[in-house]
CSV table of C-alpha atoms and ligand atoms in Angstrom, one decimal:
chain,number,residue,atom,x,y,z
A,10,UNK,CA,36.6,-29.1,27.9
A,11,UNK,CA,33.7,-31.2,26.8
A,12,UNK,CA,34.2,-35.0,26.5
A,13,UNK,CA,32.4,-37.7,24.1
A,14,UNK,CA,32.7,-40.1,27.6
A,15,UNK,CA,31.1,-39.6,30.7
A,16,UNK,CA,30.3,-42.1,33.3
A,17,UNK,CA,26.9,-41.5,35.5
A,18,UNK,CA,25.6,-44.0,38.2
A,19,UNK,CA,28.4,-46.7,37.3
A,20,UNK,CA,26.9,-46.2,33.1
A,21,UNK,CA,28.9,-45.2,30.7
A,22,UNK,CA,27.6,-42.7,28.0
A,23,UNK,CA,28.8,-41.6,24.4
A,24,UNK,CA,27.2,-38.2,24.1
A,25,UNK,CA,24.2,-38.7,26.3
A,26,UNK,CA,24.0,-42.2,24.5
A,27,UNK,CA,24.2,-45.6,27.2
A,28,UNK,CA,27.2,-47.4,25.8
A,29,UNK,CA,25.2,-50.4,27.3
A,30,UNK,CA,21.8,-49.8,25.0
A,31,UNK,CA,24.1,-49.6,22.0
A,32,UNK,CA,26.0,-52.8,22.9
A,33,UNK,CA,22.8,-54.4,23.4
A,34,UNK,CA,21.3,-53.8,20.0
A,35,UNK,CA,24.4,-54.1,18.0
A,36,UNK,CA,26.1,-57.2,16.5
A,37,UNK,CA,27.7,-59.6,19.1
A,38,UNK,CA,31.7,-59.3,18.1
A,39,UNK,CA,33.7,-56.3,19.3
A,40,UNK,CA,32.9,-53.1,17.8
A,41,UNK,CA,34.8,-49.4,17.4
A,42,UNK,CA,32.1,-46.9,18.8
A,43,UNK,CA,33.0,-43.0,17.9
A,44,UNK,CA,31.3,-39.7,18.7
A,45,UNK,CA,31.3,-37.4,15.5
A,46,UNK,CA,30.7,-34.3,17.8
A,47,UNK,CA,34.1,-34.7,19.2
A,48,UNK,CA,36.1,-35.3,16.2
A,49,UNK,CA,34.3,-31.4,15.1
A,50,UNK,CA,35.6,-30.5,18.8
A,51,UNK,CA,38.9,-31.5,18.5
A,52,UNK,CA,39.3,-30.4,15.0
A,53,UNK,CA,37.8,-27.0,16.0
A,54,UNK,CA,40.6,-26.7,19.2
A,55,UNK,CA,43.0,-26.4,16.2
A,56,UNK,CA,41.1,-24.4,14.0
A,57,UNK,CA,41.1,-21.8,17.1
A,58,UNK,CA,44.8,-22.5,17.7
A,59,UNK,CA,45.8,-21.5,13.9
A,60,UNK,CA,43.8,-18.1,14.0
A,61,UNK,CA,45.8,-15.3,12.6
A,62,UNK,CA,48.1,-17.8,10.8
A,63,UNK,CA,48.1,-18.9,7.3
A,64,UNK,CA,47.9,-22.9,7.8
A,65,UNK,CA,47.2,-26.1,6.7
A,66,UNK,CA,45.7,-28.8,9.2
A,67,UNK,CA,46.8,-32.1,7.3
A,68,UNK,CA,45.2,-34.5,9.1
A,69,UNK,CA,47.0,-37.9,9.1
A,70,UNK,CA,45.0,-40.5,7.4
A,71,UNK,CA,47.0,-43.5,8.8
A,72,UNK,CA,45.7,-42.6,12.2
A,73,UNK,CA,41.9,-43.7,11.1
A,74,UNK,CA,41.4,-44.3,7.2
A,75,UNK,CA,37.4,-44.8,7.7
A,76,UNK,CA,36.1,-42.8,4.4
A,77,UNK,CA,33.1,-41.4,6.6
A,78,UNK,CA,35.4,-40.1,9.2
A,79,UNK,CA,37.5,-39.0,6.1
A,80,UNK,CA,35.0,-37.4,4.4
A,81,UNK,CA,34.1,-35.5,8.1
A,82,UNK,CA,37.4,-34.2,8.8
A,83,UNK,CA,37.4,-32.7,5.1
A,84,UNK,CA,33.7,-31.1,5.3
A,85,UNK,CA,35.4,-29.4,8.9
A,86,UNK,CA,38.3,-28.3,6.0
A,87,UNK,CA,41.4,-30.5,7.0
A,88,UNK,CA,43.9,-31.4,4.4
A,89,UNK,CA,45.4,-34.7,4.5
A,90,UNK,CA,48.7,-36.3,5.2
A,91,UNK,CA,49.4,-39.5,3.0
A,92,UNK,CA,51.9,-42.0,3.4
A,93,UNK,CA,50.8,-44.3,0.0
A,94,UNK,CA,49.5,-44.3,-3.1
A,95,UNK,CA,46.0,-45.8,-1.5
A,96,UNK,CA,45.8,-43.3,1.3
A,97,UNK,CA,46.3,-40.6,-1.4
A,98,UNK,CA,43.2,-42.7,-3.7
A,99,UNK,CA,41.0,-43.0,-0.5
A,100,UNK,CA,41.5,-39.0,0.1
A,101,UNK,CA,40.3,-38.1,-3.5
A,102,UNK,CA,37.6,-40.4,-2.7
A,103,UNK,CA,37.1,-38.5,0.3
A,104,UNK,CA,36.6,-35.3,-1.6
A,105,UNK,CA,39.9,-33.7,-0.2
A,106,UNK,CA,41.8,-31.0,-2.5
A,107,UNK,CA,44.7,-32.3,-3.2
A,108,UNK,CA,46.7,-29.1,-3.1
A,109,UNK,CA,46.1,-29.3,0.6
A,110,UNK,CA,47.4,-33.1,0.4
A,111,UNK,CA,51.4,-34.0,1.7
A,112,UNK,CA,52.9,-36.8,0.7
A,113,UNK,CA,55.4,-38.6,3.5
A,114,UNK,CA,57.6,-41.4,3.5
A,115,UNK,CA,60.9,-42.6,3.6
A,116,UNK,CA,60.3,-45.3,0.5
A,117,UNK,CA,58.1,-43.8,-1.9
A,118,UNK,CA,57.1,-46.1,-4.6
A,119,UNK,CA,57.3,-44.5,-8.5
A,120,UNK,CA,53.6,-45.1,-9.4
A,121,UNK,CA,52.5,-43.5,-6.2
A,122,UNK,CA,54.8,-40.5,-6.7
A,123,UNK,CA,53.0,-40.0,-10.4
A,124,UNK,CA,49.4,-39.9,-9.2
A,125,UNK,CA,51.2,-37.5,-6.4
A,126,UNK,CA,52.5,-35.8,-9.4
A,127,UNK,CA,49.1,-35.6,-11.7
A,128,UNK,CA,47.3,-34.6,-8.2
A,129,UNK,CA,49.3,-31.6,-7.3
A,130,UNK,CA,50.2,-33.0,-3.9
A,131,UNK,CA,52.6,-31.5,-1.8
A,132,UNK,CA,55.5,-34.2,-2.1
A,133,UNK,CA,58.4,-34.4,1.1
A,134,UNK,CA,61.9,-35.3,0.0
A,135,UNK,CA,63.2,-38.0,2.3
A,136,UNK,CA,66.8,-39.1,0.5
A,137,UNK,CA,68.8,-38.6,-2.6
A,138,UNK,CA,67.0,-42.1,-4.5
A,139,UNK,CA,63.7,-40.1,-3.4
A,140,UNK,CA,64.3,-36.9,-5.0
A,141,UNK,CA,65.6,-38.7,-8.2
A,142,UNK,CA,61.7,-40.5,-8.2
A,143,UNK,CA,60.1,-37.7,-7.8
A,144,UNK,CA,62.1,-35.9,-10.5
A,145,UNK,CA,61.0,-39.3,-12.9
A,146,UNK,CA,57.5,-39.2,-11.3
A,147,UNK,CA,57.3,-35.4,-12.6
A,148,UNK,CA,58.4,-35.9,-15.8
A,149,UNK,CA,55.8,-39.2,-16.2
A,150,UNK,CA,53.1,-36.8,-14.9
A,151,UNK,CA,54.8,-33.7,-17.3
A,152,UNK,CA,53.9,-31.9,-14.4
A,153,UNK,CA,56.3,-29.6,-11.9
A,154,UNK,CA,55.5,-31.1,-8.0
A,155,UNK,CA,55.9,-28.6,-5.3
A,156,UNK,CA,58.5,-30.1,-3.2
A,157,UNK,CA,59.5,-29.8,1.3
A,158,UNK,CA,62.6,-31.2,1.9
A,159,UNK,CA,61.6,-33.5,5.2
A,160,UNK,CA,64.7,-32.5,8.1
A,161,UNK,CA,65.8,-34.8,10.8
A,162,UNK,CA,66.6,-32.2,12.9
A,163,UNK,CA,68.0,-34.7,16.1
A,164,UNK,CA,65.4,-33.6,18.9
A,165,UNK,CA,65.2,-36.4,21.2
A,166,UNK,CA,60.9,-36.1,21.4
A,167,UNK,CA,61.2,-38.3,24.7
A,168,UNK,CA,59.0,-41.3,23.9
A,169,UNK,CA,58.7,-44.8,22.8
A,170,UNK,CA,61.4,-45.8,20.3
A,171,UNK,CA,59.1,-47.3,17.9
A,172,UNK,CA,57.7,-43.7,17.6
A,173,UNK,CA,60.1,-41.8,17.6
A,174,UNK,CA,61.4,-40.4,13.8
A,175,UNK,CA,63.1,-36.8,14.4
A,176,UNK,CA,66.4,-38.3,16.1
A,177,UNK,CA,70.0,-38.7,14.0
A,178,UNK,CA,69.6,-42.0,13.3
A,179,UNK,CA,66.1,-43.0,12.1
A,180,UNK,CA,65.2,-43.5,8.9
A,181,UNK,CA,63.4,-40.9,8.1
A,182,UNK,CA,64.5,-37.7,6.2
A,183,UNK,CA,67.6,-36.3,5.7
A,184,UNK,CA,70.4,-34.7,7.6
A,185,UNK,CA,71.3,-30.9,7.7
A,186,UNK,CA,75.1,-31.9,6.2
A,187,UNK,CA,73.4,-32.6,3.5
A,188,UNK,CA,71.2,-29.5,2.6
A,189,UNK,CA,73.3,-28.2,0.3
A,190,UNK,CA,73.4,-31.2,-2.0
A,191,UNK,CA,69.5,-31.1,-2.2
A,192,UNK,CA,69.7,-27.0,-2.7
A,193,UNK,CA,71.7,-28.2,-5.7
A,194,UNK,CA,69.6,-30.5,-7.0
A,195,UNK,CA,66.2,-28.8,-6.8
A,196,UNK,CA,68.3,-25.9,-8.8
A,197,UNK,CA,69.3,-28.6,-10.9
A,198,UNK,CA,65.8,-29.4,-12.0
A,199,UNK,CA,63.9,-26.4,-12.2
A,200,UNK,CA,61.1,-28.1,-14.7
A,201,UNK,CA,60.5,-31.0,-12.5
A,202,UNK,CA,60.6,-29.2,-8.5
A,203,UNK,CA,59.6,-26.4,-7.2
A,204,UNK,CA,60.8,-26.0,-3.2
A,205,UNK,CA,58.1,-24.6,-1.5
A,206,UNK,CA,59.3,-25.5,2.1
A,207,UNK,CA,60.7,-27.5,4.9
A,208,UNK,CA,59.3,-30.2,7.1
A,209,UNK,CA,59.7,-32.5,10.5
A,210,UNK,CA,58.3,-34.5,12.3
A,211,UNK,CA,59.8,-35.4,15.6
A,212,UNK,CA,57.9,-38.5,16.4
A,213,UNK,CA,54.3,-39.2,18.5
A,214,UNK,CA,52.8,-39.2,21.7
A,215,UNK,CA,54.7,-36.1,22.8
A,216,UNK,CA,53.7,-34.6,26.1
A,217,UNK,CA,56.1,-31.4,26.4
A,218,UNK,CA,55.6,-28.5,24.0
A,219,UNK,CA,59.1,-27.6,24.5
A,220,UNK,CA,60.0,-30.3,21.9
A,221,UNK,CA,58.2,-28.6,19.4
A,222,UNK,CA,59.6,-25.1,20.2
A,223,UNK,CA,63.1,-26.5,19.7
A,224,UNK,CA,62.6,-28.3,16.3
A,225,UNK,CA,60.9,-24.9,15.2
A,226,UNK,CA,64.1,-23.1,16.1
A,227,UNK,CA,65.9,-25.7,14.4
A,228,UNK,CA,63.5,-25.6,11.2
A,229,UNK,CA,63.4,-21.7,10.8
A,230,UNK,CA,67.3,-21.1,10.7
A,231,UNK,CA,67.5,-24.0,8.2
A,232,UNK,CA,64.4,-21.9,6.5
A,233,UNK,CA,66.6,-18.9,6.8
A,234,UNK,CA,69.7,-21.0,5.2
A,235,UNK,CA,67.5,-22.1,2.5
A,236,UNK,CA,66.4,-18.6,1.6
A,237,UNK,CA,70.1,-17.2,1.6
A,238,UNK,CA,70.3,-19.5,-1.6
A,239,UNK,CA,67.5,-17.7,-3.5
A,240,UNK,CA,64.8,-20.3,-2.7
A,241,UNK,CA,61.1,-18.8,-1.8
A,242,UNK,CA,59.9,-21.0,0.0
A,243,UNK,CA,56.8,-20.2,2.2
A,244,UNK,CA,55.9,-23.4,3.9
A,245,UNK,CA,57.5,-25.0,7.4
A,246,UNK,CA,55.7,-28.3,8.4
A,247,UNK,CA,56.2,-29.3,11.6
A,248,UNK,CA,55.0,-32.7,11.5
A,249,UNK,CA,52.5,-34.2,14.0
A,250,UNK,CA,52.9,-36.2,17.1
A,251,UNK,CA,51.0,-34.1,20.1
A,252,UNK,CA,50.0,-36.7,22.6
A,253,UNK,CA,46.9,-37.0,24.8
A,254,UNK,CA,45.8,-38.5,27.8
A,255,UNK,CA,45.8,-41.6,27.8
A,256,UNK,CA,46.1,-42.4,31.6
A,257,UNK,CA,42.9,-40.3,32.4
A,258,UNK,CA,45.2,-39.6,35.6
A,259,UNK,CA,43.8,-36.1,35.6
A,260,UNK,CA,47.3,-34.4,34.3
A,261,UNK,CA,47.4,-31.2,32.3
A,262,UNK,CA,48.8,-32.3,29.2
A,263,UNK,CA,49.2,-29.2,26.0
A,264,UNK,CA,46.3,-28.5,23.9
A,265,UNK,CA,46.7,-27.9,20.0
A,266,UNK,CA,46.5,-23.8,21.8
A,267,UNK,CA,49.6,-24.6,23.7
A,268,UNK,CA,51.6,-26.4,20.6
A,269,UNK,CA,50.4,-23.3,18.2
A,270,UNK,CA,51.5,-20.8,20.8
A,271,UNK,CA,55.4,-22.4,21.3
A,272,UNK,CA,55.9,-21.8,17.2
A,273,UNK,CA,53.5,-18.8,16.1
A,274,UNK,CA,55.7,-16.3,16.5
A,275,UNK,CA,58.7,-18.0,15.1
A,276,UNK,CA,56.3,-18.6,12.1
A,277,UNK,CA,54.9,-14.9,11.8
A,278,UNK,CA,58.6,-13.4,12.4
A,279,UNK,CA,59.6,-14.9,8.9
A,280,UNK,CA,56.0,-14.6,7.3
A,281,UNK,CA,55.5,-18.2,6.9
A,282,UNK,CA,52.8,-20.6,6.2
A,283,UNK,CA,52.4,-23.0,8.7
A,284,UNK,CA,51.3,-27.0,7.6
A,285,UNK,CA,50.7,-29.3,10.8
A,286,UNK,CA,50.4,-33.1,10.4
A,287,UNK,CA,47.9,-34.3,13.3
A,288,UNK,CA,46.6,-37.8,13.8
A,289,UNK,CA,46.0,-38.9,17.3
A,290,UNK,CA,45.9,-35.7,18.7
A,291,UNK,CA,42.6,-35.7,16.3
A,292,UNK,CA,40.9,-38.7,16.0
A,293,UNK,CA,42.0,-40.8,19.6
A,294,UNK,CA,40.1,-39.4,22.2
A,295,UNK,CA,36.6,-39.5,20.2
A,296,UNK,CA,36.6,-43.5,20.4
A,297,UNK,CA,36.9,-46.7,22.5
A,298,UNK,CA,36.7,-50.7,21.8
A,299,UNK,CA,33.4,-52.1,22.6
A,300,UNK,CA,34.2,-55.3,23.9
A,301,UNK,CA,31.6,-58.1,26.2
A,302,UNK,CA,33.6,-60.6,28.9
A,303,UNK,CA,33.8,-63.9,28.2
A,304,UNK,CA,34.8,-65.2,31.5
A,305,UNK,CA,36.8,-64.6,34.5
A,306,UNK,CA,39.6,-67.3,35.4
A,307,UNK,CA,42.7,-67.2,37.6
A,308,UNK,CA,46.3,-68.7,36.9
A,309,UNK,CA,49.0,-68.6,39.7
A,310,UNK,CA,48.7,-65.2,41.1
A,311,UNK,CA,46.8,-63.8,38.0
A,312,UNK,CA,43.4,-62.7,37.6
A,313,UNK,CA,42.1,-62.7,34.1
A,314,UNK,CA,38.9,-61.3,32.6
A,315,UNK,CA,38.9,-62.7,28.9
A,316,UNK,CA,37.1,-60.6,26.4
A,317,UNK,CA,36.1,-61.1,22.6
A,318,UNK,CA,38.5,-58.2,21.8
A,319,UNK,CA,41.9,-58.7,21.2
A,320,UNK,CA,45.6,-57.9,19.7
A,321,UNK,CA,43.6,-58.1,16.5
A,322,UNK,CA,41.5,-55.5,16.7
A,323,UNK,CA,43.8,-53.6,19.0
A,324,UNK,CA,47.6,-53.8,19.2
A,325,UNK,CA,48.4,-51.1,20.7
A,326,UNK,CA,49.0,-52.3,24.3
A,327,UNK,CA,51.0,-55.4,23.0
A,328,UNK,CA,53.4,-53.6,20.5
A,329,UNK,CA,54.4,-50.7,22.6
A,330,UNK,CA,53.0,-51.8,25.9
A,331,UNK,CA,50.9,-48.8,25.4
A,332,UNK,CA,48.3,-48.0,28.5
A,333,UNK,CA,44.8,-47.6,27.4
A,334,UNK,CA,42.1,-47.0,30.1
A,335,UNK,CA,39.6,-49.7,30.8
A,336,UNK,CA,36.5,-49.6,32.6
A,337,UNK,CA,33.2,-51.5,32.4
A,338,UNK,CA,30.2,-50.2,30.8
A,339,UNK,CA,27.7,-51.0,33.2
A,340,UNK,CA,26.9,-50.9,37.2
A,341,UNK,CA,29.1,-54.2,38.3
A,342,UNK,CA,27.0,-57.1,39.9
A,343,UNK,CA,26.2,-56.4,43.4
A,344,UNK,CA,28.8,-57.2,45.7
A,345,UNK,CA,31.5,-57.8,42.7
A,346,UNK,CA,34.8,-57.9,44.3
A,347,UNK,CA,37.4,-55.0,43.1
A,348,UNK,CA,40.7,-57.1,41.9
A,349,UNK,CA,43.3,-57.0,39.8
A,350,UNK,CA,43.0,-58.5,36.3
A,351,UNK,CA,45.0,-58.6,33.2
A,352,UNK,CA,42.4,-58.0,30.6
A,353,UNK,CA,43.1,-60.1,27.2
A,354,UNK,CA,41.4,-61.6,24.6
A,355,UNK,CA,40.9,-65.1,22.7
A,356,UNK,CA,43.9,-64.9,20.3
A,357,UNK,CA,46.4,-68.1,20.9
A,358,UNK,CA,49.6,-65.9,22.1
A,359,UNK,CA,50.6,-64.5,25.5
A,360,UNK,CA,51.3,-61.3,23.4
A,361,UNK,CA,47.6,-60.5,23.7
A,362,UNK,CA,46.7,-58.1,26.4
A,363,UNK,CA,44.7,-55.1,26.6
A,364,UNK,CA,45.7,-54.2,29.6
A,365,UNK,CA,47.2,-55.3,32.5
A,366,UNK,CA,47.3,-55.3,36.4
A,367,UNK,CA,43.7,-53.3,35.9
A,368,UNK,CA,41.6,-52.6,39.5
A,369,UNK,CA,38.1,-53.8,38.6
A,370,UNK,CA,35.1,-55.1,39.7
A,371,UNK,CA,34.8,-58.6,39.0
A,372,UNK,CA,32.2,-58.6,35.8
A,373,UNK,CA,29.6,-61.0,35.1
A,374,UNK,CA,29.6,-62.7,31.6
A,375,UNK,CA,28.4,-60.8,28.8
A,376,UNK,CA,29.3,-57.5,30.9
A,377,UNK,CA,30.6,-55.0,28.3
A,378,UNK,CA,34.3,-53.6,29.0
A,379,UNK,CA,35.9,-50.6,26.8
A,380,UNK,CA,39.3,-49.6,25.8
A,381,UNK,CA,39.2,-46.5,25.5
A,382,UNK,CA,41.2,-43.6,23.7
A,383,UNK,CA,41.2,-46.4,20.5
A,384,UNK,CA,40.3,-43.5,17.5
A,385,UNK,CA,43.8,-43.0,16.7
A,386,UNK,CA,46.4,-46.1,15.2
A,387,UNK,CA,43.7,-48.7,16.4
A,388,UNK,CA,41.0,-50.1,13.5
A,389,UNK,CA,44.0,-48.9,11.3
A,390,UNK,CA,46.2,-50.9,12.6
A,391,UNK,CA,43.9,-54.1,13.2
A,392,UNK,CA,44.3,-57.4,11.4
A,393,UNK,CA,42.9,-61.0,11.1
A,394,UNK,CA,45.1,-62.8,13.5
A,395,UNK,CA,43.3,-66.2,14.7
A,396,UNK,CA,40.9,-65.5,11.6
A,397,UNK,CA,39.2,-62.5,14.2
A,398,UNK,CA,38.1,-60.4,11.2
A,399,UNK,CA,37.9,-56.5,11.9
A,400,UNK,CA,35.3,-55.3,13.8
A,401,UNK,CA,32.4,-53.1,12.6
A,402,UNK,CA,32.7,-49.2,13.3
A,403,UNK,CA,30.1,-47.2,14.7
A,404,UNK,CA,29.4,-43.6,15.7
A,405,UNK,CA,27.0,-41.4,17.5
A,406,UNK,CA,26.0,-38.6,15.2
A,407,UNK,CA,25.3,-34.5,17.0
A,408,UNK,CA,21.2,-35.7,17.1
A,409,UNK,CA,22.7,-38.5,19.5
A,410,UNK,CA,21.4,-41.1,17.0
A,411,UNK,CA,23.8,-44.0,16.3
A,412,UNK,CA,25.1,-45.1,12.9
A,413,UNK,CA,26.9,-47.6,11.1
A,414,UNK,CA,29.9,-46.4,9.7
A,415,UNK,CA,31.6,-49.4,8.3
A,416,UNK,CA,30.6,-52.9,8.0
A,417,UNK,CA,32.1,-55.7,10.0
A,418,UNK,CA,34.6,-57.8,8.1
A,419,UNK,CA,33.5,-61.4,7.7
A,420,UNK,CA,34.6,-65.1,7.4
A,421,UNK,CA,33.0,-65.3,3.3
A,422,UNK,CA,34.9,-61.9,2.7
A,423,UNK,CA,38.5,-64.1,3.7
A,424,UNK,CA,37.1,-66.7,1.6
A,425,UNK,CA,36.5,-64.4,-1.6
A,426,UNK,CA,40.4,-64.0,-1.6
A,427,UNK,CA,40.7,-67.5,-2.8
A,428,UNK,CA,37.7,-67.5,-5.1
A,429,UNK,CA,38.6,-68.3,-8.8
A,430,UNK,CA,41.9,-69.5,-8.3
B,512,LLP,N1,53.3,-36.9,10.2
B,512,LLP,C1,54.2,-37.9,10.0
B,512,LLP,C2,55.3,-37.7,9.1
B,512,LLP,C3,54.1,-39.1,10.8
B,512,LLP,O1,55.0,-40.0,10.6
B,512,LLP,C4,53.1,-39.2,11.7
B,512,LLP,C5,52.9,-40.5,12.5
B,512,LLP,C6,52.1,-38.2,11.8
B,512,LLP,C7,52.3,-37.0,11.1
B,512,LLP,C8,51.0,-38.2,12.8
B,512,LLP,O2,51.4,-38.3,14.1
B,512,LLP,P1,50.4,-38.2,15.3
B,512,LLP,O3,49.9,-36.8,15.4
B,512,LLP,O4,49.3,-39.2,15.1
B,512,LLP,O5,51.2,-38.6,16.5
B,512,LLP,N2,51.3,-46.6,15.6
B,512,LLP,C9,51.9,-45.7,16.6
B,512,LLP,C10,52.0,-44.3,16.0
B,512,LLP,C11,52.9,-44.2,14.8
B,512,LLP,C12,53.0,-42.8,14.3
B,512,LLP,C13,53.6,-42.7,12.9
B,512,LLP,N3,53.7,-41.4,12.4
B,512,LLP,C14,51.0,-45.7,17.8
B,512,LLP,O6,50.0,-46.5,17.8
B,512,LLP,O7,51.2,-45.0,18.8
């Protein structure tokens, strides 16, 4: 297994590249740095996974929505999981084929649903007022939309609870008492829908394939159910949500082979086609936050290295007190002392961590510090708190050359929201 970041001599390097060299000849404000080689690794480990099955990798778009990454993940031949009427614009932008687009989501708007509609998207059924908007959206569109109705099938996935989705009480999709009152309307609109399969998704950062195997079993007997009812419906979707390391403790977490292997034969036994909805498990590992230190100060018993990043451009460790793996760029100064430091940024709230309780050596000013494993839910996720402005994006391409891939947002671009008025 091949990865985007190595260390050598106390250096850090993106694909033979010195993180330092770039940070040095790059804008001075925190910047996303990818490797594109990795995201064509980690999109090939699926491809390999899904041989001898009839598949779709849809790819989801909230993860990362940068159009070159996009337009990258579609030229490797991903679909693309949507969750809005923009995300479904930007992957048309993005050259993607529609008919290998799904739409999610538990609140659909009507205008979305009709582009959905006109597209040819794959659309999920999440609720009763959901199916009667796409049945409006189809007749807007005059066109029929290929329909999965999305399952809560109640596995407990085991994580966070802001990330979990496939348990009995979140709001997303709909619940297997109810089947037969969606059988019934699908049959009750055969020119607007056309049921083409089922879908879950049990919720993210999962670390135990088992999960997965038991939604499948789940999924397939309500497939079976489904069929006993005269449906043909070819598809199962098993949602997303493989996790990955994160800790870079050294554990042997499943591999896209591992999630394929748990449902392949389930899938092959009732010769069906096989949609997956990856995001992290894709994009995460092929980035990190390029940040430089401030300054070093202590409070009580707290050491603090303060860094231009922040819970604006990464909020990951402050919403779900998510551990993202920290390490400095560059040999420390000789004689540094190893301590531990919360890591945080400028932004005016105690909220704002990167990490905390890190071991490091004590960094000089200006010394660059990365979080890493920030492809995934990161830049997407980033806003303007404290007037930060999102940072610039960056990637090193297979020559090991390094290019912009998306400019920097700036101070006149929040004033152009008030021009005019
Ligand atoms: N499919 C559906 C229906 C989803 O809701 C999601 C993610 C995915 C696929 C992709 O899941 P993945 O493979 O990336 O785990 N902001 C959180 C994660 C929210 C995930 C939302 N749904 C985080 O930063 O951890």
């Amino acid at each position: 297994f091949q990865h985007c970041f190595s260390k050598s001599k106390d250096f850090l390097y993106c694909e033979g590249v010195k993180v330092q060299d770039i940070l040095d000849s790059v804008e001075q404000r925190p910047f996303y740095l990818y490797s594109k080689p990795q995201i064509s690794r980690n999109f090939e480990a699926y491809r390999e996974a899904l041989e001898g099955l009839k598949s779709i990798i849809g790819y989801a778009i909230k993860a990362n929505n940068n159009l070159k990454i996009l337009e990258h993940l579609r030229q490797l031949g991903c679909g693309a999981v949507l969750v809005s009427g923009n995300e479904l614009k930007l992957a048309l932008r993005a050259g993607f084929d529609p008919t290998r687009c799904i739409f999610n989501g538990n609140g659909k708007l009507l205008e979305d649903l009709v582009l959905a509609a006109q597209e040819g998207v794959f659309v999920n059924v999440d609720s009763e007022f959901d199916l009667n908007n796409i049945v409006l959206a189809a007749r807007i569109a005059g066109k029929k939309v290929n329909v999965l109705l999305r399952i809560n099938p109640d596995v407990d996935p085991q994580v966070h609870p802001y990330v979990a989705t496939g348990n009995k009480n979140s709001k997303f999709g709909i619940r297997n008492e109810k089947l037969l009152w969606f059988l019934d309307a699908v049959k009750s609109h055969p020119n607007e829908l056309k049921l083409v399969g089922a879908h879950c998704h049990l919720g993210s950062t999962i670390t135990k394939v088992d999960i997965f195997t038991d939604a499948a079993i789940l999924m397939v007997n309500y497939i079976d159910q489904i069929r006993a009812q005269g449906f043909d419906i070819q598809y199962l979707n098993i949602g997303g949500g493989l996790g990955i390391d994160y800790h870079h403790s050294g554990a042997v977490l499943p591999t896209p082979m591992d999630l394929i292997n748990t449902v392949r034969d389930l899938v092959l036994s009732r010769d069906l086609n096989l949609i997956i909805e990856p995001g992290r498990s894709l994009i995460a590992n092929t980035c990190c936050l390029v940040n430089h230190v401030i300054g070093v100060k202590t409070n009580g018993t707290k050491n603090f290295i303060v860094v231009n990043g922040s819970m604006a451009e990464l909020i990951r460790p402050s919403l779900y007190g998510a551990y993202q793996h920290i390490e400095l760029v560059s040999p420390p100064p000789p004689n540094a002392e190893v301590s531990t430091f919360d890591v945080v940024g400028p932004v005016c709230e105690s909220a704002d961590f990167l990490g905390k309780d890190r071991e490091l050596h004590t960094p000089d000013k200006g010394a660059g510090l990365v979080v890493h494993d920030a492809g995934a839910y990161c830049m997407s996720m980033a806003s303007t708190y404290n007037l930060k402005m999102r940072p610039p994006e960056y990637w090193v391409q297979d020559d090991g050359t390094v290019a912009k891939i998306r400019h920097g947002e700036t101070f006149e671009d929040h004033i152009r929201y008030f021009e005019g008025l």
